[in-house]
Amino acid sequence: IREAQDGKDGIQKTRKERPGLILLDVLLPEMNGFEVAVTLKTDPASLDVPIIVLSVLEEKEMGYHFGIDGYLPKPIDSKRLQNDVKRLLTQPRPKKKVIVAGDDAAEIERLAHLLEFAFSVSTAATLDALAAQAKADFPCMIIADHAYAEKHRLKTTLPSVFDGEHHLLLLEL
């Protein structure tokens, strides 16, 4: 078990030591826990490290949008924490699923190729293809250029594709 003094220290230790799991508070000096989670979950070297957020704040939905794997409110239920830690440490770490969407087929393929080392990548050119792929794959992230996202109103269209239990990050380039 290692401790970090703040979010920046936690990021540095994670990159250096590659822990099996991270317990993260939201209220941290300099950088809040969600900023730490985003930094770690968008870094290929640490994106598969499970993160459980422990917080007095009721920001569970926000946490899942940042890619965390568990969220426990304070005061901590120790049995639930033990169960969540055990579950996350014993489950295999499959590659996270990502969909790259856009109108430019060459750009989609180029970006998909760049991401294949760290993710299981699917591509979609049309909104129907994107919706079908999202329902089939339940990706952790959809990457689309800003024009494509605006044209298809992805911020309002995509939430209706899921059942409310799935958390998704839409990354617009």
PDB file of C-alpha atoms in Angstrom:
ATOM      1  CA  ILE A   1       0.000   0.000   0.000  1.00  0.00           C
ATOM      2  CA  ARG A   2       1.320   3.413  -0.973  1.00  0.00           C
ATOM      3  CA  GLU A   3       0.050   6.837  -0.026  1.00  0.00           C
ATOM      4  CA  ALA A   4       0.156  10.025  -2.047  1.00  0.00           C
ATOM      5  CA  GLN A   5       0.239  13.531  -0.602  1.00  0.00           C
ATOM      6  CA  ASP A   6      -1.961  15.021  -3.340  1.00  0.00           C
ATOM      7  CA  GLY A   7      -3.264  14.341  -6.844  1.00  0.00           C
ATOM      8  CA  LYS A   8       0.002  15.175  -8.617  1.00  0.00           C
ATOM      9  CA  ASP A   9       1.934  12.880  -6.298  1.00  0.00           C
ATOM     10  CA  GLY A  10      -0.653  10.152  -6.914  1.00  0.00           C
ATOM     11  CA  ILE A  11      -0.303  10.477 -10.683  1.00  0.00           C
ATOM     12  CA  GLN A  12       3.496  10.308 -10.465  1.00  0.00           C
ATOM     13  CA  LYS A  13       3.418   7.255  -8.189  1.00  0.00           C
ATOM     14  CA  THR A  14       0.868   5.538 -10.417  1.00  0.00           C
ATOM     15  CA  ARG A  15       3.037   6.048 -13.500  1.00  0.00           C
ATOM     16  CA  LYS A  16       6.149   4.879 -11.668  1.00  0.00           C
ATOM     17  CA  GLU A  17       4.791   1.956  -9.639  1.00  0.00           C
ATOM     18  CA  ARG A  18       1.670   0.891 -11.606  1.00  0.00           C
ATOM     19  CA  PRO A  19      -0.588  -0.152  -8.683  1.00  0.00           C
ATOM     20  CA  GLY A  20      -3.228  -2.850  -8.869  1.00  0.00           C
ATOM     21  CA  LEU A  21      -5.938  -0.444  -7.689  1.00  0.00           C
ATOM     22  CA  ILE A  22      -6.336   3.188  -6.611  1.00  0.00           C
ATOM     23  CA  LEU A  23      -8.516   4.523  -3.790  1.00  0.00           C
ATOM     24  CA  LEU A  24      -9.083   8.191  -4.513  1.00  0.00           C
ATOM     25  CA  ASP A  25     -10.735  11.017  -2.610  1.00  0.00           C
ATOM     26  CA  VAL A  26     -12.362  13.860  -4.544  1.00  0.00           C
ATOM     27  CA  LEU A  27     -11.325  16.678  -2.211  1.00  0.00           C
ATOM     28  CA  LEU A  28      -7.568  16.953  -2.714  1.00  0.00           C
ATOM     29  CA  PRO A  29      -5.178  19.905  -2.631  1.00  0.00           C
ATOM     30  CA  GLU A  30      -4.157  21.491  -5.967  1.00  0.00           C
ATOM     31  CA  MET A  31      -5.999  18.993  -8.167  1.00  0.00           C
ATOM     32  CA  ASN A  32      -9.336  17.339  -7.340  1.00  0.00           C
ATOM     33  CA  GLY A  33      -9.866  13.595  -7.541  1.00  0.00           C
ATOM     34  CA  PHE A  34     -11.871  13.811 -10.768  1.00  0.00           C
ATOM     35  CA  GLU A  35      -8.966  15.621 -12.454  1.00  0.00           C
ATOM     36  CA  VAL A  36      -6.656  12.872 -11.232  1.00  0.00           C
ATOM     37  CA  ALA A  37      -9.045  10.183 -12.543  1.00  0.00           C
ATOM     38  CA  VAL A  38      -9.271  11.827 -15.979  1.00  0.00           C
ATOM     39  CA  THR A  39      -5.488  12.125 -16.172  1.00  0.00           C
ATOM     40  CA  LEU A  40      -4.989   8.470 -15.257  1.00  0.00           C
ATOM     41  CA  LYS A  41      -7.850   7.122 -17.391  1.00  0.00           C
ATOM     42  CA  THR A  42      -6.625   8.951 -20.502  1.00  0.00           C
ATOM     43  CA  ASP A  43      -3.011   7.816 -20.102  1.00  0.00           C
ATOM     44  CA  PRO A  44      -2.338   4.516 -21.906  1.00  0.00           C
ATOM     45  CA  ALA A  45       0.071   3.526 -19.124  1.00  0.00           C
ATOM     46  CA  SER A  46      -2.606   3.695 -16.423  1.00  0.00           C
ATOM     47  CA  LEU A  47      -6.026   3.587 -18.091  1.00  0.00           C
ATOM     48  CA  ASP A  48      -6.686   0.009 -17.015  1.00  0.00           C
ATOM     49  CA  VAL A  49      -5.832   0.577 -13.341  1.00  0.00           C
ATOM     50  CA  PRO A  50      -9.127   0.393 -11.435  1.00  0.00           C
ATOM     51  CA  ILE A  51     -10.080   3.500  -9.454  1.00  0.00           C
ATOM     52  CA  ILE A  52     -12.529   3.584  -6.564  1.00  0.00           C
ATOM     53  CA  VAL A  53     -13.529   7.064  -5.448  1.00  0.00           C
ATOM     54  CA  LEU A  54     -14.273   7.569  -1.750  1.00  0.00           C
ATOM     55  CA  SER A  55     -16.022  10.870  -1.103  1.00  0.00           C
ATOM     56  CA  VAL A  56     -18.408  12.856   1.046  1.00  0.00           C
ATOM     57  CA  LEU A  57     -19.656  14.469  -2.172  1.00  0.00           C
ATOM     58  CA  GLU A  58     -22.628  12.907  -3.941  1.00  0.00           C
ATOM     59  CA  GLU A  59     -21.043  13.049  -7.400  1.00  0.00           C
ATOM     60  CA  LYS A  60     -21.282   9.383  -8.377  1.00  0.00           C
ATOM     61  CA  GLU A  61     -22.547  10.055 -11.915  1.00  0.00           C
ATOM     62  CA  MET A  62     -19.794  12.583 -12.566  1.00  0.00           C
ATOM     63  CA  GLY A  63     -17.228  10.069 -11.382  1.00  0.00           C
ATOM     64  CA  TYR A  64     -18.424   7.416 -13.799  1.00  0.00           C
ATOM     65  CA  HIS A  65     -18.254   9.934 -16.629  1.00  0.00           C
ATOM     66  CA  PHE A  66     -14.566  10.311 -15.793  1.00  0.00           C
ATOM     67  CA  GLY A  67     -13.965   6.576 -16.091  1.00  0.00           C
ATOM     68  CA  ILE A  68     -13.823   5.459 -12.468  1.00  0.00           C
ATOM     69  CA  ASP A  69     -14.625   1.852 -11.625  1.00  0.00           C
ATOM     70  CA  GLY A  70     -16.353   2.320  -8.281  1.00  0.00           C
ATOM     71  CA  TYR A  71     -17.754   5.050  -6.045  1.00  0.00           C
ATOM     72  CA  LEU A  72     -18.342   4.788  -2.309  1.00  0.00           C
ATOM     73  CA  PRO A  73     -19.839   7.567  -0.200  1.00  0.00           C
ATOM     74  CA  LYS A  74     -18.335   8.484   3.162  1.00  0.00           C
ATOM     75  CA  PRO A  75     -18.648   7.281   5.833  1.00  0.00           C
ATOM     76  CA  ILE A  76     -17.251   4.171   4.185  1.00  0.00           C
ATOM     77  CA  ASP A  77     -19.062   0.845   4.478  1.00  0.00           C
ATOM     78  CA  SER A  78     -15.997  -1.332   5.101  1.00  0.00           C
ATOM     79  CA  LYS A  79     -17.637  -4.562   3.894  1.00  0.00           C
ATOM     80  CA  ARG A  80     -18.661  -2.919   0.622  1.00  0.00           C
ATOM     81  CA  LEU A  81     -15.172  -1.471   0.194  1.00  0.00           C
ATOM     82  CA  GLN A  82     -13.607  -4.894   0.770  1.00  0.00           C
ATOM     83  CA  ASN A  83     -15.996  -6.496  -1.734  1.00  0.00           C
ATOM     84  CA  ASP A  84     -15.349  -3.816  -4.376  1.00  0.00           C
ATOM     85  CA  VAL A  85     -11.577  -4.048  -3.934  1.00  0.00           C
ATOM     86  CA  LYS A  86     -11.668  -7.847  -4.157  1.00  0.00           C
ATOM     87  CA  ARG A  87     -13.894  -7.756  -7.252  1.00  0.00           C
ATOM     88  CA  LEU A  88     -11.699  -5.231  -9.070  1.00  0.00           C
ATOM     89  CA  LEU A  89      -8.429  -6.950  -8.155  1.00  0.00           C
ATOM     90  CA  THR A  90      -9.587 -10.420  -9.203  1.00  0.00           C
ATOM     91  CA  GLN A  91     -11.373  -9.615 -12.446  1.00  0.00           C
ATOM     92  CA  PRO A  92      -9.330  -9.762 -15.630  1.00  0.00           C
ATOM     93  CA  ARG A  93      -8.525  -6.410 -17.196  1.00  0.00           C
ATOM     94  CA  PRO A  94      -9.877  -6.584 -20.709  1.00  0.00           C
ATOM     95  CA  LYS A  95      -9.112  -3.773 -23.081  1.00  0.00           C
ATOM     96  CA  LYS A  96     -11.652  -0.999 -22.776  1.00  0.00           C
ATOM     97  CA  LYS A  97     -13.914  -0.592 -25.781  1.00  0.00           C
ATOM     98  CA  VAL A  98     -13.794   2.614 -27.805  1.00  0.00           C
ATOM     99  CA  ILE A  99     -15.703   3.698 -30.911  1.00  0.00           C
ATOM    100  CA  VAL A 100     -14.162   6.196 -33.306  1.00  0.00           C
ATOM    101  CA  ALA A 101     -16.825   7.984 -35.354  1.00  0.00           C
ATOM    102  CA  GLY A 102     -16.669  10.541 -38.121  1.00  0.00           C
ATOM    103  CA  ASP A 103     -17.291  11.378 -41.758  1.00  0.00           C
ATOM    104  CA  ASP A 104     -13.675  11.053 -42.942  1.00  0.00           C
ATOM    105  CA  ALA A 105     -12.998   7.304 -43.365  1.00  0.00           C
ATOM    106  CA  ALA A 106      -9.228   7.752 -43.660  1.00  0.00           C
ATOM    107  CA  GLU A 107      -9.088   9.830 -40.467  1.00  0.00           C
ATOM    108  CA  ILE A 108     -11.263   7.317 -38.602  1.00  0.00           C
ATOM    109  CA  GLU A 109      -8.981   4.453 -39.603  1.00  0.00           C
ATOM    110  CA  ARG A 110      -5.832   6.416 -38.723  1.00  0.00           C
ATOM    111  CA  LEU A 111      -7.123   7.246 -35.265  1.00  0.00           C
ATOM    112  CA  ALA A 112      -8.432   3.715 -34.718  1.00  0.00           C
ATOM    113  CA  HIS A 113      -5.013   2.312 -35.639  1.00  0.00           C
ATOM    114  CA  LEU A 114      -3.313   4.642 -33.135  1.00  0.00           C
ATOM    115  CA  LEU A 115      -5.609   3.468 -30.330  1.00  0.00           C
ATOM    116  CA  GLU A 116      -5.492  -0.284 -30.983  1.00  0.00           C
ATOM    117  CA  PHE A 117      -2.516  -0.860 -28.691  1.00  0.00           C
ATOM    118  CA  ALA A 118      -4.542   0.130 -25.623  1.00  0.00           C
ATOM    119  CA  PHE A 119      -8.202  -0.306 -26.618  1.00  0.00           C
ATOM    120  CA  SER A 120     -10.543  -2.613 -28.444  1.00  0.00           C
ATOM    121  CA  VAL A 121     -11.535  -0.195 -31.230  1.00  0.00           C
ATOM    122  CA  SER A 122     -14.591  -0.117 -33.488  1.00  0.00           C
ATOM    123  CA  THR A 123     -15.379   2.502 -36.094  1.00  0.00           C
ATOM    124  CA  ALA A 124     -18.595   4.082 -37.341  1.00  0.00           C
ATOM    125  CA  ALA A 125     -19.263   6.508 -40.175  1.00  0.00           C
ATOM    126  CA  THR A 126     -23.026   6.950 -39.861  1.00  0.00           C
ATOM    127  CA  LEU A 127     -25.201   7.741 -36.871  1.00  0.00           C
ATOM    128  CA  ASP A 128     -27.110   4.461 -37.310  1.00  0.00           C
ATOM    129  CA  ALA A 129     -23.837   2.511 -37.380  1.00  0.00           C
ATOM    130  CA  LEU A 130     -22.623   4.377 -34.289  1.00  0.00           C
ATOM    131  CA  ALA A 131     -25.852   3.675 -32.369  1.00  0.00           C
ATOM    132  CA  ALA A 132     -25.781  -0.024 -33.334  1.00  0.00           C
ATOM    133  CA  GLN A 133     -22.096  -0.358 -32.423  1.00  0.00           C
ATOM    134  CA  ALA A 134     -22.636   1.462 -29.114  1.00  0.00           C
ATOM    135  CA  LYS A 135     -25.539  -0.850 -28.191  1.00  0.00           C
ATOM    136  CA  ALA A 136     -23.464  -3.917 -29.097  1.00  0.00           C
ATOM    137  CA  ASP A 137     -20.148  -2.890 -27.496  1.00  0.00           C
ATOM    138  CA  PHE A 138     -21.100  -0.651 -24.555  1.00  0.00           C
ATOM    139  CA  PRO A 139     -17.900   1.372 -25.061  1.00  0.00           C
ATOM    140  CA  CYS A 140     -16.273   3.422 -22.324  1.00  0.00           C
ATOM    141  CA  MET A 141     -15.632   6.208 -24.805  1.00  0.00           C
ATOM    142  CA  ILE A 142     -16.767   7.479 -28.186  1.00  0.00           C
ATOM    143  CA  ILE A 143     -14.327   9.693 -30.026  1.00  0.00           C
ATOM    144  CA  ALA A 144     -15.690  11.977 -32.729  1.00  0.00           C
ATOM    145  CA  ASP A 145     -14.589  15.228 -34.285  1.00  0.00           C
ATOM    146  CA  HIS A 146     -16.532  18.282 -33.167  1.00  0.00           C
ATOM    147  CA  ALA A 147     -18.281  18.817 -36.522  1.00  0.00           C
ATOM    148  CA  TYR A 148     -19.538  15.202 -36.593  1.00  0.00           C
ATOM    149  CA  ALA A 149     -20.700  15.420 -32.958  1.00  0.00           C
ATOM    150  CA  GLU A 150     -22.584  18.650 -33.646  1.00  0.00           C
ATOM    151  CA  LYS A 151     -24.065  17.437 -36.951  1.00  0.00           C
ATOM    152  CA  HIS A 152     -25.508  14.320 -35.278  1.00  0.00           C
ATOM    153  CA  ARG A 153     -26.204  16.013 -31.920  1.00  0.00           C
ATOM    154  CA  LEU A 154     -24.313  13.257 -30.127  1.00  0.00           C
ATOM    155  CA  LYS A 155     -24.586  14.907 -26.707  1.00  0.00           C
ATOM    156  CA  THR A 156     -28.355  14.492 -26.810  1.00  0.00           C
ATOM    157  CA  THR A 157     -28.632  11.428 -29.070  1.00  0.00           C
ATOM    158  CA  LEU A 158     -26.212   9.056 -27.337  1.00  0.00           C
ATOM    159  CA  PRO A 159     -27.704   9.037 -23.831  1.00  0.00           C
ATOM    160  CA  SER A 160     -30.928   7.607 -25.257  1.00  0.00           C
ATOM    161  CA  VAL A 161     -28.989   4.647 -26.692  1.00  0.00           C
ATOM    162  CA  PHE A 162     -28.084   3.372 -23.237  1.00  0.00           C
ATOM    163  CA  ASP A 163     -30.193   2.057 -20.375  1.00  0.00           C
ATOM    164  CA  GLY A 164     -29.049   4.560 -17.766  1.00  0.00           C
ATOM    165  CA  GLU A 165     -26.689   2.093 -16.104  1.00  0.00           C
ATOM    166  CA  HIS A 166     -23.921   2.561 -18.653  1.00  0.00           C
ATOM    167  CA  HIS A 167     -21.535   5.480 -18.346  1.00  0.00           C
ATOM    168  CA  LEU A 168     -19.973   6.970 -21.434  1.00  0.00           C
ATOM    169  CA  LEU A 169     -17.389   9.606 -22.208  1.00  0.00           C
ATOM    170  CA  LEU A 170     -17.843  11.487 -25.490  1.00  0.00           C
ATOM    171  CA  LEU A 171     -14.525  12.947 -26.571  1.00  0.00           C
ATOM    172  CA  GLU A 172     -14.834  15.603 -29.262  1.00  0.00           C
ATOM    173  CA  LEU A 173     -11.694  16.450 -31.198  1.00  0.00           C
TER     174      LEU A 173
END
